[in-house]
Coordinates of C-alpha atoms and ligand atoms in Angstrom, one line a residue:
Chain A
M1 CA -10.9 -19.9 26.5
A2 CA -8.1 -21.0 28.8
T3 CA -9.1 -18.4 31.3
G4 CA -8.9 -19.1 35.0
V5 CA -7.2 -22.1 36.5
Q6 CA -9.3 -25.2 36.2
R7 CA -8.9 -28.6 37.7
A8 CA -9.5 -30.3 34.4
V9 CA -8.1 -33.8 34.2
N10 CA -7.1 -33.8 30.6
P11 CA -4.5 -31.6 28.9
V12 CA -6.9 -31.2 26.0
S13 CA -10.6 -31.1 26.2
V14 CA -12.6 -29.7 23.3
R15 CA -16.4 -29.5 23.0
G16 CA -18.4 -28.3 20.0
L17 CA -15.5 -26.4 18.5
S18 CA -16.3 -24.5 15.2
R19 CA -14.1 -22.2 13.2
R20 CA -15.2 -20.4 10.0
F21 CA -13.1 -18.3 7.6
G22 CA -15.6 -16.1 5.8
D23 CA -18.4 -18.5 4.8
R24 CA -16.1 -21.5 4.7
T25 CA -16.5 -23.7 7.8
V26 CA -13.2 -25.4 8.5
L27 CA -14.0 -26.9 11.9
S28 CA -17.5 -27.8 12.7
D29 CA -18.7 -29.0 16.1
L30 CA -15.5 -30.8 16.8
D31 CA -14.9 -32.8 20.1
L32 CA -11.6 -34.0 21.3
D33 CA -10.0 -35.3 24.5
I34 CA -6.4 -36.1 25.1
E35 CA -5.3 -37.9 28.3
P36 CA -2.2 -36.9 30.2
G37 CA 1.0 -38.4 28.7
Q38 CA -0.8 -39.7 25.6
F39 CA 0.9 -39.5 22.2
V40 CA -1.8 -38.6 19.7
A41 CA -1.1 -38.3 15.9
L42 CA -3.5 -36.2 13.8
L43 CA -3.8 -37.1 10.1
G44 CA -5.9 -35.7 7.4
A45 CA -5.9 -34.4 3.9
S46 CA -4.1 -31.2 3.2
G47 CA -6.3 -28.2 4.0
C48 CA -8.7 -30.1 6.2
G49 CA -8.0 -27.9 9.2
K50 CA -5.3 -29.7 11.2
S51 CA -3.2 -26.6 11.6
T52 CA -6.3 -24.5 12.4
L53 CA -7.1 -26.9 15.2
L54 CA -3.5 -26.8 16.5
R55 CA -3.4 -23.0 16.4
I56 CA -6.6 -22.8 18.4
L57 CA -5.2 -25.2 21.0
A58 CA -2.0 -23.1 21.1
D59 CA -4.1 -20.0 22.0
L60 CA -3.1 -18.3 18.7
D61 CA -6.6 -18.1 17.3
H62 CA -9.6 -17.0 19.4
D63 CA -12.1 -16.4 16.8
V64 CA -14.0 -19.6 17.5
T65 CA -17.2 -21.0 19.0
G66 CA -17.2 -23.9 21.4
E67 CA -15.5 -24.8 24.6
V68 CA -11.7 -25.3 24.7
T69 CA -9.7 -26.3 27.7
V70 CA -6.0 -26.9 27.4
A71 CA -3.1 -27.4 29.8
R72 CA -1.6 -24.2 31.0
R73 CA 1.9 -25.5 30.6
R74 CA 2.0 -26.1 26.9
A75 CA 4.6 -25.7 24.2
V76 CA 4.4 -25.6 20.4
G77 CA 6.7 -26.8 17.6
F78 CA 6.0 -25.6 14.1
Q79 CA 6.9 -26.8 10.7
A80 CA 9.7 -24.2 10.5
P81 CA 11.9 -23.8 13.6
R82 CA 11.0 -20.2 14.0
L83 CA 14.1 -19.3 16.0
L84 CA 14.8 -15.6 16.5
P85 CA 17.7 -15.0 14.2
W86 CA 19.1 -12.2 16.3
R87 CA 19.4 -14.2 19.5
K88 CA 22.1 -16.9 20.1
V89 CA 20.8 -20.4 20.2
W90 CA 20.8 -20.8 23.9
R91 CA 19.0 -17.5 24.4
N92 CA 16.3 -18.7 22.0
V93 CA 15.9 -21.9 24.1
V94 CA 15.1 -20.0 27.3
M95 CA 13.3 -17.1 25.7
G96 CA 10.1 -16.3 27.5
L97 CA 11.0 -18.1 30.7
P98 CA 10.5 -16.1 33.9
G99 CA 13.6 -14.6 35.5
R100 CA 17.0 -13.9 34.0
P101 CA 18.1 -16.0 31.0
D102 CA 19.5 -19.1 32.5
R103 CA 22.3 -20.5 30.4
A104 CA 22.8 -23.7 32.4
R105 CA 19.2 -24.5 31.9
A106 CA 19.4 -23.8 28.2
E107 CA 22.4 -26.0 27.9
A108 CA 20.8 -28.9 29.7
A109 CA 17.9 -28.7 27.3
L110 CA 20.2 -28.5 24.3
E111 CA 22.2 -31.5 25.6
E112 CA 19.0 -33.5 25.5
V113 CA 18.6 -32.9 21.8
G114 CA 22.4 -33.4 21.2
L115 CA 23.1 -29.7 20.5
S116 CA 25.1 -28.6 23.5
H117 CA 28.1 -27.7 21.3
R118 CA 25.9 -25.3 19.3
S119 CA 24.6 -23.3 22.2
D120 CA 26.6 -20.1 21.5
V121 CA 26.1 -19.7 17.8
W122 CA 23.6 -17.7 15.8
P123 CA 20.7 -19.7 14.4
K124 CA 21.8 -18.9 10.9
V125 CA 24.7 -21.4 11.1
L126 CA 22.5 -24.3 12.2
S127 CA 21.4 -26.9 9.6
G128 CA 17.7 -27.5 9.1
G129 CA 17.7 -30.6 11.4
E130 CA 19.8 -28.8 14.0
A131 CA 17.4 -25.8 14.0
Q132 CA 14.4 -28.1 14.4
R133 CA 16.1 -29.8 17.3
A134 CA 16.9 -26.5 18.9
A135 CA 13.2 -25.6 18.6
L136 CA 12.4 -28.9 20.3
A137 CA 14.7 -28.0 23.1
R138 CA 13.0 -24.6 23.4
A139 CA 9.6 -26.4 23.7
L140 CA 10.7 -29.0 26.2
V141 CA 12.7 -26.6 28.5
R142 CA 9.2 -25.3 29.5
E143 CA 8.4 -28.8 31.0
P144 CA 5.0 -28.8 29.2
D145 CA 2.1 -31.0 30.1
L146 CA 1.1 -30.7 26.4
L147 CA 3.3 -30.5 23.4
L148 CA 1.7 -29.4 20.2
L149 CA 3.7 -30.3 17.0
D150 CA 2.6 -29.2 13.5
E151 CA 4.4 -31.3 10.9
P152 CA 7.7 -30.6 12.6
F153 CA 9.7 -33.0 10.4
S154 CA 8.1 -32.3 7.0
A155 CA 10.8 -29.9 5.9
L156 CA 13.7 -32.3 6.8
D157 CA 15.3 -34.7 4.4
A158 CA 14.4 -38.4 4.8
L159 CA 17.4 -39.5 6.9
T160 CA 17.2 -36.5 9.2
R161 CA 13.5 -37.1 9.6
I162 CA 14.0 -40.6 10.9
T163 CA 16.6 -39.4 13.4
A164 CA 14.3 -36.6 14.6
R165 CA 11.4 -39.0 14.9
G166 CA 13.5 -41.3 17.1
L167 CA 14.5 -38.2 19.2
V168 CA 10.9 -37.1 19.7
D169 CA 10.0 -40.7 20.8
E170 CA 12.8 -40.7 23.3
L171 CA 12.1 -37.3 24.7
W172 CA 8.4 -38.1 25.0
Q173 CA 9.2 -41.3 27.0
R174 CA 11.4 -39.2 29.3
H175 CA 9.2 -36.2 29.8
G176 CA 5.9 -38.0 29.8
C177 CA 3.9 -35.0 28.4
A178 CA 0.9 -35.4 26.2
V179 CA 1.7 -34.9 22.6
L180 CA -0.5 -33.9 19.7
L181 CA 1.5 -34.4 16.5
V182 CA 0.0 -33.2 13.2
T183 CA 1.5 -35.1 10.3
H184 CA 0.8 -36.3 6.8
D185 CA 3.0 -39.3 7.2
V186 CA 1.0 -42.4 8.2
E187 CA 4.2 -44.3 8.9
E188 CA 5.4 -41.6 11.3
A189 CA 2.0 -41.6 13.0
L190 CA 2.1 -45.4 13.6
V191 CA 5.7 -45.5 14.8
L192 CA 5.1 -42.8 17.4
A193 CA 1.5 -42.6 18.5
D194 CA -0.7 -44.3 21.1
R195 CA -3.7 -43.1 19.2
V196 CA -4.3 -41.9 15.7
L197 CA -7.0 -39.4 14.6
V198 CA -8.1 -38.7 11.1
M199 CA -9.8 -35.4 10.4
D200 CA -12.4 -35.0 7.8
G201 CA -15.3 -32.7 7.2
G202 CA -14.3 -30.4 10.0
R203 CA -14.3 -33.0 12.8
I204 CA -12.5 -36.1 14.0
A205 CA -13.8 -38.7 11.6
H206 CA -11.7 -41.6 12.8
D207 CA -10.2 -42.2 16.3
A208 CA -8.4 -45.4 17.0
P209 CA -5.7 -46.7 19.4
V210 CA -2.5 -48.1 18.0
D211 CA -2.1 -51.4 19.7
L212 CA 1.4 -52.3 18.6
D213 CA 4.3 -53.1 20.9
R214 CA 7.2 -50.6 21.1
P215 CA 9.6 -50.2 19.5
R216 CA 7.6 -50.5 16.4
E217 CA 8.7 -52.3 13.3
V218 CA 7.6 -51.0 9.9
T219 CA 7.9 -54.5 8.6
D220 CA 5.6 -56.0 11.2
P221 CA 2.4 -57.4 9.4
D222 CA 0.1 -55.8 12.1
F223 CA 1.8 -52.5 11.4
Q224 CA 1.3 -52.9 7.7
H225 CA -2.3 -53.8 8.2
L226 CA -3.0 -50.7 10.2
R227 CA -1.1 -48.6 7.7
A228 CA -3.2 -49.9 4.8
E229 CA -6.4 -49.2 6.8
L230 CA -5.4 -45.6 7.6
L231 CA -4.3 -44.9 4.0
G232 CA -7.8 -46.2 3.0
R233 CA -9.4 -43.7 5.4
L234 CA -7.3 -40.9 3.9
G235 CA -8.6 -41.8 0.5
V236 CA -5.3 -43.3 -0.8
H237 CA -5.4 -46.9 -2.1
Chain B
M1 CA 22.1 -54.7 -26.9
T2 CA 24.8 -52.1 -26.2
T3 CA 26.8 -51.9 -23.0
T4 CA 27.6 -48.6 -21.4
S5 CA 31.2 -48.7 -22.6
E6 CA 30.1 -49.4 -26.2
R7 CA 27.7 -46.5 -26.1
A8 CA 30.4 -44.2 -24.6
R9 CA 32.9 -45.2 -27.4
A10 CA 30.3 -44.4 -30.1
Q11 CA 29.9 -40.8 -28.8
A12 CA 32.4 -37.9 -29.2
P13 CA 34.1 -37.2 -25.8
P14 CA 32.4 -34.3 -24.0
A15 CA 34.2 -30.9 -23.7
V16 CA 35.4 -30.5 -20.1
E17 CA 37.0 -27.7 -18.2
T18 CA 39.0 -27.6 -15.0
L19 CA 37.3 -25.3 -12.5
R20 CA 39.4 -22.7 -10.7
T21 CA 39.8 -23.3 -7.0
V22 CA 40.2 -20.6 -4.3
R23 CA 43.8 -21.4 -3.7
E24 CA 44.8 -20.9 -7.3
R25 CA 42.9 -17.7 -7.5
G26 CA 43.9 -16.1 -4.2
P27 CA 47.6 -15.2 -3.6
D28 CA 48.9 -14.1 -7.0
R29 CA 46.2 -11.6 -7.6
V30 CA 46.7 -7.9 -7.1
P31 CA 45.8 -7.1 -3.5
R32 CA 42.4 -5.5 -3.1
W33 CA 43.6 -2.4 -1.1
L34 CA 46.0 -1.6 -3.9
V35 CA 43.3 -1.7 -6.5
K36 CA 41.1 0.4 -4.3
T37 CA 43.7 3.1 -3.7
A38 CA 45.2 3.1 -7.1
S39 CA 42.2 4.6 -9.0
P40 CA 41.8 7.8 -6.8
V41 CA 45.6 8.3 -6.9
V42 CA 45.6 8.2 -10.7
L43 CA 42.8 10.7 -10.8
V44 CA 44.5 13.1 -8.5
A45 CA 47.7 12.7 -10.6
L46 CA 45.8 13.5 -13.7
W47 CA 44.3 16.6 -12.1
Q48 CA 47.8 17.8 -11.1
V49 CA 49.1 17.3 -14.6
L50 CA 46.2 19.3 -16.1
S51 CA 46.8 22.1 -13.7
S52 CA 50.6 22.2 -14.2
T53 CA 50.3 22.3 -18.0
G54 CA 47.8 25.2 -17.7
L55 CA 44.9 23.3 -19.2
L56 CA 43.0 23.7 -16.0
P57 CA 43.3 27.4 -14.9
R58 CA 43.5 28.3 -11.3
D59 CA 40.3 30.3 -11.4
V60 CA 38.4 27.2 -12.5
L61 CA 40.0 24.7 -10.1
A62 CA 43.2 25.0 -8.1
S63 CA 45.8 22.3 -8.4
P64 CA 46.0 19.5 -5.8
A65 CA 49.4 20.9 -4.6
T66 CA 47.9 24.4 -4.0
V67 CA 44.9 22.8 -2.3
L68 CA 47.2 20.9 0.0
T69 CA 49.2 24.0 0.9
T70 CA 46.1 26.0 1.5
A71 CA 44.7 23.2 3.7
A72 CA 48.0 23.3 5.8
D73 CA 47.7 27.1 6.1
M74 CA 44.0 26.9 7.1
W75 CA 44.9 24.3 9.7
A76 CA 47.8 26.4 11.1
E77 CA 45.5 29.5 11.4
G78 CA 42.9 27.3 13.1
T79 CA 40.3 28.0 10.5
V80 CA 39.7 24.4 9.8
Q81 CA 39.3 23.4 13.4
S82 CA 36.8 26.1 14.3
A83 CA 34.8 25.7 11.1
V84 CA 34.6 22.0 11.5
G85 CA 33.7 22.4 15.2
V86 CA 30.8 24.7 14.4
S87 CA 29.5 22.6 11.5
L88 CA 29.8 19.4 13.5
L89 CA 27.9 20.8 16.4
R90 CA 25.0 21.9 14.1
V91 CA 24.8 18.5 12.4
V92 CA 25.1 16.6 15.7
A93 CA 22.3 18.7 17.3
G94 CA 20.1 18.3 14.2
I95 CA 20.6 14.6 13.9
A96 CA 19.9 14.1 17.6
I97 CA 16.6 16.0 17.5
G98 CA 15.6 14.2 14.2
L99 CA 16.6 10.8 15.5
V100 CA 14.5 11.2 18.7
T101 CA 11.6 12.6 16.8
A102 CA 11.7 9.8 14.1
V103 CA 12.1 7.0 16.6
V104 CA 9.2 8.2 18.8
L105 CA 6.9 8.8 15.9
A106 CA 7.7 5.6 14.0
T107 CA 7.5 3.5 17.1
L108 CA 4.1 4.8 18.0
S109 CA 2.7 4.5 14.5
G110 CA 4.4 1.2 13.8
L111 CA 3.3 -0.5 16.9
F112 CA -0.2 0.9 17.3
R113 CA -2.9 1.0 14.7
R114 CA -4.3 4.1 16.4
G115 CA -0.9 5.7 16.3
E116 CA -0.7 5.0 12.6
D117 CA -4.0 6.6 12.0
V118 CA -3.0 9.8 13.8
I119 CA 0.7 10.1 12.8
D120 CA 1.3 8.4 9.5
A121 CA -1.0 10.4 7.2
P122 CA 0.4 13.9 8.2
V123 CA 4.0 12.6 8.1
Q124 CA 3.4 11.2 4.6
M125 CA 2.0 14.5 3.5
L126 CA 4.9 16.6 5.0
R127 CA 7.4 14.1 3.5
T128 CA 6.5 15.3 0.0
V129 CA 7.6 18.9 0.8
P130 CA 11.2 19.3 -0.2
V131 CA 13.0 20.2 3.0
I132 CA 15.3 22.7 1.4
G133 CA 12.2 24.6 0.2
L134 CA 11.3 25.3 3.9
I135 CA 14.4 27.6 4.3
P136 CA 12.5 30.9 3.8
L137 CA 9.8 29.8 6.4
L138 CA 12.5 28.7 8.8
I139 CA 14.2 32.0 8.6
I140 CA 11.0 33.8 9.3
W141 CA 10.2 31.6 12.2
F142 CA 13.7 31.3 13.8
G143 CA 15.7 34.2 12.4
I144 CA 19.2 33.7 11.1
G145 CA 20.9 32.2 14.1
E146 CA 21.7 28.5 14.8
E147 CA 18.1 27.4 15.2
P148 CA 16.9 27.4 11.5
K149 CA 20.0 25.4 10.5
I150 CA 19.5 22.8 13.2
V151 CA 15.8 22.6 12.5
L152 CA 16.5 22.1 8.8
I153 CA 18.9 19.3 9.5
A154 CA 16.5 17.7 12.0
L155 CA 13.7 17.8 9.4
A156 CA 16.0 16.3 6.8
V157 CA 16.8 13.4 9.2
T158 CA 13.4 12.8 10.5
F159 CA 11.6 11.7 7.4
P160 CA 13.9 9.1 5.9
L161 CA 14.4 7.6 9.4
Y162 CA 10.7 7.5 10.1
M163 CA 9.9 5.8 6.8
N164 CA 12.5 3.1 7.3
L165 CA 11.8 2.4 11.0
F166 CA 8.0 2.3 10.3
G167 CA 8.6 0.0 7.4
G168 CA 10.9 -2.2 9.4
I169 CA 8.4 -2.5 12.2
R170 CA 5.6 -3.4 9.8
N171 CA 7.7 -5.9 7.9
V172 CA 8.3 -8.1 11.0
D173 CA 7.8 -11.8 10.3
A174 CA 4.4 -12.6 11.8
T175 CA 5.3 -16.2 12.3
L176 CA 8.1 -15.1 14.7
V177 CA 5.7 -13.0 16.7
E178 CA 3.4 -16.0 16.9
A179 CA 6.2 -18.2 18.1
A180 CA 7.1 -15.6 20.7
R181 CA 3.5 -15.7 21.9
T182 CA 3.6 -19.4 22.3
L183 CA 6.7 -19.0 24.4
G184 CA 4.7 -16.8 26.8
L185 CA 6.2 -13.4 25.8
G186 CA 3.8 -10.6 26.6
W187 CA 3.4 -7.5 24.4
F188 CA 6.4 -5.8 25.8
G189 CA 8.5 -8.9 25.4
Q190 CA 7.4 -9.3 21.8
V191 CA 8.4 -5.7 21.0
R192 CA 11.7 -6.1 22.8
H193 CA 12.8 -9.5 21.5
V194 CA 11.1 -9.7 18.1
I195 CA 9.7 -6.5 16.6
L196 CA 12.5 -4.0 17.4
P197 CA 15.5 -6.4 16.6
S198 CA 13.8 -7.3 13.4
A199 CA 13.3 -3.7 12.4
M200 CA 17.0 -2.9 13.1
P201 CA 18.5 -3.6 9.7
Q202 CA 16.0 -1.3 8.0
F203 CA 16.5 1.3 10.7
L204 CA 20.2 1.3 10.1
V205 CA 19.6 1.7 6.3
G206 CA 17.5 4.7 7.2
L207 CA 20.1 6.1 9.5
R208 CA 22.8 5.9 6.8
Y209 CA 20.5 7.6 4.3
S210 CA 19.5 10.3 6.7
L211 CA 23.1 11.1 7.5
G212 CA 23.5 11.8 3.8
T213 CA 20.5 14.2 3.8
A214 CA 21.8 15.8 7.0
W215 CA 25.0 16.9 5.3
L216 CA 23.0 18.2 2.4
A217 CA 20.8 20.2 4.7
L218 CA 23.9 21.5 6.5
V219 CA 25.5 22.7 3.3
F220 CA 22.3 24.5 2.3
G221 CA 21.8 26.0 5.7
E222 CA 25.3 27.2 5.9
T223 CA 25.7 28.7 2.5
I224 CA 22.5 30.8 2.7
N225 CA 23.3 32.7 5.9
A226 CA 26.0 32.0 8.3
T227 CA 28.8 33.8 10.0
S228 CA 30.8 30.7 10.8
G229 CA 31.2 27.0 9.8
I230 CA 32.5 25.2 6.7
G231 CA 29.8 26.7 4.5
Y232 CA 30.6 30.2 5.6
E233 CA 34.3 29.7 4.7
M234 CA 33.2 28.4 1.3
N235 CA 30.9 31.3 0.7
T236 CA 33.6 33.9 1.6
A237 CA 36.1 32.1 -0.7
R238 CA 33.6 32.2 -3.6
E239 CA 33.6 36.0 -3.5
F240 CA 37.4 36.0 -4.0
F241 CA 37.5 33.1 -6.5
Q242 CA 39.6 31.1 -4.1
T243 CA 38.9 27.7 -5.6
D244 CA 41.6 26.2 -3.4
V245 CA 39.7 27.1 -0.2
I246 CA 36.4 25.8 -1.8
V247 CA 38.1 22.5 -2.5
V248 CA 39.4 22.2 1.0
C249 CA 35.9 22.9 2.4
L250 CA 34.4 20.3 0.1
A251 CA 37.0 17.8 1.2
L252 CA 36.1 18.6 4.8
Y253 CA 32.4 17.9 4.1
A254 CA 33.4 14.7 2.4
L255 CA 35.6 13.6 5.3
L256 CA 32.8 14.3 7.8
G257 CA 30.4 12.4 5.7
L258 CA 32.8 9.5 5.6
L259 CA 33.1 9.6 9.3
G260 CA 29.3 9.3 9.7
D261 CA 29.2 6.4 7.3
G262 CA 32.0 4.7 9.3
I263 CA 30.0 5.1 12.5
V264 CA 26.9 3.5 10.9
R265 CA 29.1 0.7 9.5
L266 CA 30.4 0.0 13.0
L267 CA 26.8 0.0 14.3
E268 CA 25.9 -2.5 11.6
R269 CA 28.7 -4.8 12.5
G270 CA 27.7 -4.7 16.1
F271 CA 24.0 -5.0 15.7
L272 CA 23.6 -7.2 12.6
S273 CA 26.2 -9.9 13.1
W274 CA 23.4 -12.4 13.3
R275 CA 22.4 -11.8 9.7
P276 CA 23.2 -14.3 7.0
A277 CA 24.1 -11.6 4.5
F278 CA 25.8 -11.7 1.2
S279 CA 29.1 -9.8 1.5
G280 CA 30.2 -9.7 -2.2
R281 CA 32.8 -11.9 -4.0
Ligands
ADP1 N1 -6.2 -17.2 8.1 C1 -7.0 -17.9 7.2 N2 -7.8 -17.2 6.5 C2 -8.6 -17.8 5.6 N3 -8.6 -19.2 5.4 C3 -7.8 -19.9 6.1 C4 -6.9 -19.3 7.1 N4 -6.2 -20.2 7.7 C5 -6.6 -21.4 7.2 N5 -7.5 -21.2 6.2 C6 -8.2 -22.2 5.4 O1 -8.6 -23.2 6.3 C7 -8.4 -24.5 5.7 C8 -7.6 -25.4 6.7 O2 -6.3 -24.9 6.7 P1 -5.2 -25.6 7.6 O3 -5.7 -25.8 9.0 O4 -4.0 -24.9 7.5 O5 -5.1 -27.0 6.9 P2 -4.1 -28.3 7.2 O6 -5.0 -29.4 7.6 O7 -3.4 -28.6 5.9 O8 -3.1 -27.9 8.2 C9 -7.7 -24.3 4.4 O9 -8.7 -24.4 3.4 C10 -7.2 -22.9 4.5 O10 -7.3 -22.3 3.2
MG2 MG1 -1.0 -27.5 8.1

């Protein structure tokens, strides 16, 4: 997978993907395409295989069958910030980039997430929300064509989560990368995404565009209608 | 219906306490350094009193005053300097050899499964042999010069250091390694930026512990057969019941041990400042 440079049009193109853990099949014959610049939210019951799919797309899991093509320039944000505690925040941001650590570049990225004043501290002093924003800066400094996010806000408190959500929206508009956001929050999916997927039985069981004008209002009747429909599909009534 | 205030009036008032704040607790307390120095001073004073009153005979333990005079004499003769020089050289050489051996072995077996298969089992087996018990063999192999002493110290350092560094490498947080992979770090980058820094705290614990065992090995090595060094002075003193000289030598060992500990502390402060650690109240 992901070997050789290909002129694929889409940042994500998956055909017949299956993944088994022992005799338990978590992904079975899954197909998925994501277009450039598209914001896709992936919903599904806990344990249905969302993280498994994301890890495969992130090239962290190779023990699969099927065909997987992903953008070469991709970045990942996890549920926990996963900053290296022994590197200053700015060094974390440019970690892994070719060449010498470029502080100016790190600070520009931190500025985008409102953290430029925290660039020279140890990760331990950041609050949960700040650490997650630093992780976002670390992802975006790579100018990805594809950003994979696995429940990045779920460990944050409700207020911080709303701010972080707004930030992701703004950064996505500016960078124009395709985003695959795994979330268990239907509202979050509908506020952010162009398209919502629901996973069930090891494949994409539901795939629908979100035809709502931006910025989206939770109180909009169309929004509430879509929300009720999705909750129904997730088995919540 | 009862209102809140009616309910409140009906109940007995709760017992309350005013919590101490830092400001109140801070300045009027006895300074910490004073408390820390007071108890050893009291102990030494007690020792002097016991000696002066004759309750503690000189053959059993010389008085602090005698020890101090002896120390000054030994310094003036140059005995202290040369003994410390010789012992320090042995211990530094032994630690250097042990450190290099442990780091090479633990890195190989920590980072590579194949390395573990080859290295870890024999090291674990050898580890159970008490190092001090090897002295007869070392004398047969290396004679009675400097070599057996240095090898003994090197062995005493290698095992605790290996155990800790190996453990540290294997305890690295796999989610951080994964994150590093998504950032495009290759194997070398992962080792340099994730695995080794993460093993550092455990390595320093091992270093501190192995400095302790190094002194122990030095003492054993030097008291068994030596013609110079702190242990030699101590052995000679034993034959003449010079308890004052013995105490001076013990104090020298302790001071050198303290010096080693201080060096590791400095390393910890330099390398581990990123750590959110509890530093006591
Ligand atoms: N490394 C693994 N070994 C065994 N089972 C796993 C492993 N990773 C995930 N699974 C199983 O795969 C299923 C899907 O997990 P996951 O993708 O994490 O779900 P979620 O949709 O909540 O993110 C779960 O039942 C989980 O127990
Ligand atoms: Mg998950």
